[in-house]
Coordinates of C-alpha atoms in Angstrom, one line a residue:
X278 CA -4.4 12.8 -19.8
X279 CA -5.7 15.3 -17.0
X280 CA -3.3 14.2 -13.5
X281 CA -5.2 11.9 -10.7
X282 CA -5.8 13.9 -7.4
X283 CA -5.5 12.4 -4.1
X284 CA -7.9 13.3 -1.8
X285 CA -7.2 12.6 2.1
X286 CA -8.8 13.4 5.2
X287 CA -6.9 16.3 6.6
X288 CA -8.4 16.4 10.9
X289 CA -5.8 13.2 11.0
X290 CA -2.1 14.4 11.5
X291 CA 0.5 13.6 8.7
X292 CA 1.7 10.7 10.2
X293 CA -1.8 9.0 9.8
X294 CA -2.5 10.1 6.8
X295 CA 0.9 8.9 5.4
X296 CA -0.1 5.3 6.6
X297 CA -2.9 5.1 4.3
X298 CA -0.8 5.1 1.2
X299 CA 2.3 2.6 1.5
X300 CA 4.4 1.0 -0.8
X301 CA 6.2 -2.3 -0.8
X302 CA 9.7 -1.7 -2.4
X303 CA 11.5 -4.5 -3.5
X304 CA 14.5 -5.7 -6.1
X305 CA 13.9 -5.3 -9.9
X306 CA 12.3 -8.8 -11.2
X307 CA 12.3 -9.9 -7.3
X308 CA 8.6 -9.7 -6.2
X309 CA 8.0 -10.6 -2.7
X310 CA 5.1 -12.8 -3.2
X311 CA 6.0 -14.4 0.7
X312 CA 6.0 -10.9 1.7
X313 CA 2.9 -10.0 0.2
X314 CA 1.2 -13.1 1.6
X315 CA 2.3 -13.0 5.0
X316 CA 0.7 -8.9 5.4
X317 CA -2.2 -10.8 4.0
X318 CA -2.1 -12.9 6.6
X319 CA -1.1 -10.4 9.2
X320 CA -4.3 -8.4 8.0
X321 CA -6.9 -10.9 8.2
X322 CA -5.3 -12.2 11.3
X323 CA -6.2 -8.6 13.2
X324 CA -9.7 -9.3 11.6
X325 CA -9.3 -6.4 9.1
X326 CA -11.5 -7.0 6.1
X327 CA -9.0 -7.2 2.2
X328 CA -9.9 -5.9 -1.3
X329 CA -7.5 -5.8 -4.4
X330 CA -5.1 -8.5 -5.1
X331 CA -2.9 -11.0 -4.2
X332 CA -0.1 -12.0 -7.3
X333 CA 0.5 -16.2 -7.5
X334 CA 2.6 -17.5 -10.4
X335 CA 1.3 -20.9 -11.1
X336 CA 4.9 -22.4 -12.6
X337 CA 8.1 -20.4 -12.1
X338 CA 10.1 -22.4 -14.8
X339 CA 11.9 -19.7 -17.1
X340 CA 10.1 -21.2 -19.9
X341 CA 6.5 -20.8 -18.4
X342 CA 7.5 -17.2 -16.7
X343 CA 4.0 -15.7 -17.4
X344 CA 1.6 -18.1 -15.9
X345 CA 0.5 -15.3 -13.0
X346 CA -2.8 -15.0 -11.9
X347 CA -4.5 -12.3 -9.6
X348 CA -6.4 -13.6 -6.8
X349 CA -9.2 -11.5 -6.1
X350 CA -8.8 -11.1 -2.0
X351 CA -12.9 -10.2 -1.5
X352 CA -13.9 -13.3 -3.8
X353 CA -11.4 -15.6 -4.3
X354 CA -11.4 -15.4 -8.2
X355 CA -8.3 -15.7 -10.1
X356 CA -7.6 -14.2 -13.3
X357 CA -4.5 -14.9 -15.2
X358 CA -3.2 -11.9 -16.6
X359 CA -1.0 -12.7 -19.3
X360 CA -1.9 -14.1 -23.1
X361 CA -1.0 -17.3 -23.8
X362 CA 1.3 -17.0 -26.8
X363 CA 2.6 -20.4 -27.1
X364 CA 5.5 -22.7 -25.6
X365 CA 7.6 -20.6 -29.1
X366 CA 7.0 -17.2 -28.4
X367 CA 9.3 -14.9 -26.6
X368 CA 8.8 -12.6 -23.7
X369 CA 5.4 -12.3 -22.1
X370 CA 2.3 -10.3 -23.0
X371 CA 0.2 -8.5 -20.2
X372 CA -3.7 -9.1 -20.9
X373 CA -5.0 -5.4 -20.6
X374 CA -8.4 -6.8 -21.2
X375 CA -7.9 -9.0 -18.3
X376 CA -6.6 -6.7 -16.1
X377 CA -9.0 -4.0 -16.6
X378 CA -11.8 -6.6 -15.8
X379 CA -10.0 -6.9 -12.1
X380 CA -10.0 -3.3 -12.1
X381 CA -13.5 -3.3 -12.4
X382 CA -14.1 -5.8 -9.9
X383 CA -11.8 -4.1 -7.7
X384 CA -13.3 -0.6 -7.6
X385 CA -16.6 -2.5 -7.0
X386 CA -15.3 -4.0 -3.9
X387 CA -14.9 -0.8 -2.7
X388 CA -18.3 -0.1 -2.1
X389 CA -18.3 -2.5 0.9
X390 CA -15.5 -0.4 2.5
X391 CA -12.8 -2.4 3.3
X392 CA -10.0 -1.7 5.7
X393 CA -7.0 -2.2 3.3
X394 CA -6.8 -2.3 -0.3
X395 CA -3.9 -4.4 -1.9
X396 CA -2.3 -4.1 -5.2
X397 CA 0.6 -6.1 -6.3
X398 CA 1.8 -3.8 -8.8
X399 CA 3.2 -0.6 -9.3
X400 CA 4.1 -0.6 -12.8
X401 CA 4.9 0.6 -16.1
X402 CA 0.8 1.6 -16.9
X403 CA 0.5 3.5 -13.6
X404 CA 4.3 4.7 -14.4
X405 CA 2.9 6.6 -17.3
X406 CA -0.3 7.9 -15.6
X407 CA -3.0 5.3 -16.6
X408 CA -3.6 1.3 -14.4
X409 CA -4.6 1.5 -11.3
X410 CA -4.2 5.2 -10.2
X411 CA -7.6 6.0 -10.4
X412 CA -8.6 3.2 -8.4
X413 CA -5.5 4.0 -5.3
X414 CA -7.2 7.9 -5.2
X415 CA -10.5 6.7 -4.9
X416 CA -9.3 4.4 -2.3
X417 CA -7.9 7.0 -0.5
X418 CA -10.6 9.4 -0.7
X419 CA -12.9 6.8 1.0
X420 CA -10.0 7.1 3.6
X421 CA -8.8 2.8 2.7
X422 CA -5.3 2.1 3.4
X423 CA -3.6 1.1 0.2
X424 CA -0.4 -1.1 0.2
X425 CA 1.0 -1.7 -3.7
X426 CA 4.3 -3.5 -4.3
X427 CA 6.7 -0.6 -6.3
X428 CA 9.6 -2.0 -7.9
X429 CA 13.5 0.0 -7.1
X430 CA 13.0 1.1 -10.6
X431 CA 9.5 2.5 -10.6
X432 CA 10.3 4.5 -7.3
X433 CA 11.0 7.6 -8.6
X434 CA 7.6 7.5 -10.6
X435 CA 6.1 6.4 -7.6
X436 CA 7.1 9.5 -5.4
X437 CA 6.1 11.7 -7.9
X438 CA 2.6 10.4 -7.8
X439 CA 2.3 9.9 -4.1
X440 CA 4.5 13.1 -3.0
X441 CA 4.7 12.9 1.1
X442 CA 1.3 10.9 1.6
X443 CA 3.0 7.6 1.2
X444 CA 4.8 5.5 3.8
X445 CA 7.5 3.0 1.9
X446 CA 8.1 -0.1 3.4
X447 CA 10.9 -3.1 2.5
X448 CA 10.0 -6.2 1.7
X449 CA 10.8 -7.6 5.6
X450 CA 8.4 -9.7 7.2
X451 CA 9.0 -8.3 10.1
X452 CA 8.5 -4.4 8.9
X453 CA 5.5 -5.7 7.0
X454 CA 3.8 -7.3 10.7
X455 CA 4.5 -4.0 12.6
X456 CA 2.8 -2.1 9.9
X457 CA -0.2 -4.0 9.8
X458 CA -0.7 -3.7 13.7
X459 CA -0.7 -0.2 13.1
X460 CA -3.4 0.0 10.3
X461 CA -6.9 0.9 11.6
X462 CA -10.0 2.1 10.6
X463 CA -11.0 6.1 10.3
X464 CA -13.7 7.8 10.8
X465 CA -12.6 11.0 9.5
X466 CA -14.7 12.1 6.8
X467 CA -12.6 12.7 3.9
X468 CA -11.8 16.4 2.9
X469 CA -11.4 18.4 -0.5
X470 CA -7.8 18.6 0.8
X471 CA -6.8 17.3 -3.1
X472 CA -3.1 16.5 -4.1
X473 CA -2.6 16.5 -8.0
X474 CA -0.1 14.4 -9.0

């Protein structure tokens, strides 16, 4: 698999450049769904306009673990993205069909140019090149702020991909607020200042 490039507008110092690439860290099987709601929240507060995704798991009873669903922050649409295997089947089963169709719908919304693109997941797929890391550079290369939720695990994955364009974040309300008062829109066309990761 040939590596994803990151291109970035290089007239904006580091500093800006790093805040369009951030990463949520949190706990190994923690996610911070409030977290992720509340910079959400924060965003649209400012009047910034959302693509990507916001994670919701319908019933968080140990025996119904993979009933999450991907709400579609430009539409609305949720997509559940695990099979349903049956209350006598163990462990859960990602949909990569289902998945891939948010993709899709994802990198469409795109076109419309929104100020911040969220993803709820840095994980294995993206851990082994493949997911959504064609969809993060292509953010980035229209100069969109990204924000994706990495968990402790995947970090070191994550920092390979991302090198020093990334800003990391913890999954504190009040970290997340201050970051989303300082996300704005560019005008800086984007540059062939490529990073292969």
């Amino acid at each position: 698999m040939m590596p994803v490039s990151l291109s970035v507008p290089s007239s904006e110092p580091a500093n800006q450049r790093a805040s369009l690439l951030t990463a949520l860290v949190y706990s190994q099987n923690q996610y911070p769904a409030a977290t992720f709601a509340a910079l959400v929240a924060a965003c649209r507060g400012r009047g910034l306009s959302l693509a990507g995704v916001l994670q919701h798991v319908i019933d968080a009873t140990p025996e119904r673990r993979c009933d999450v669903v991907l709400e579609d922050l430009a539409t609305g649409r949720r997509t559940p993205i695990f099979e349903d295997r049956g209350a006598g089947a163990a462990g859960c089963r990602l949909d990569e069909g289902a998945l891939a169709d948010v993709a899709v719908r994802i990198e469409k919304s795109l076109e419309a140019s929104p100020d911040v693109l969220v993803l709820n997941k840095f994980g294995k797929a993206e851990c082994e090149g493949e997911g959504l890391l064609d969809l993060i550079a292509a953010a980035i290369e229209r100069n969109i702020a990204v924000v994706i939720g990495v968990p402790q695990g995947n970090l070191p994955a994550w920092r390979s991909f991302a090198g020093d364009l990334a800003t990391e974040l913890g999954a504190d309300l009040a970290e997340v607020e201050r970051w989303a008062q300082g996300i704005g829109r560019s005008t800086a066309p984007a540059s062939t200042d490529v990073l292969s990761c």
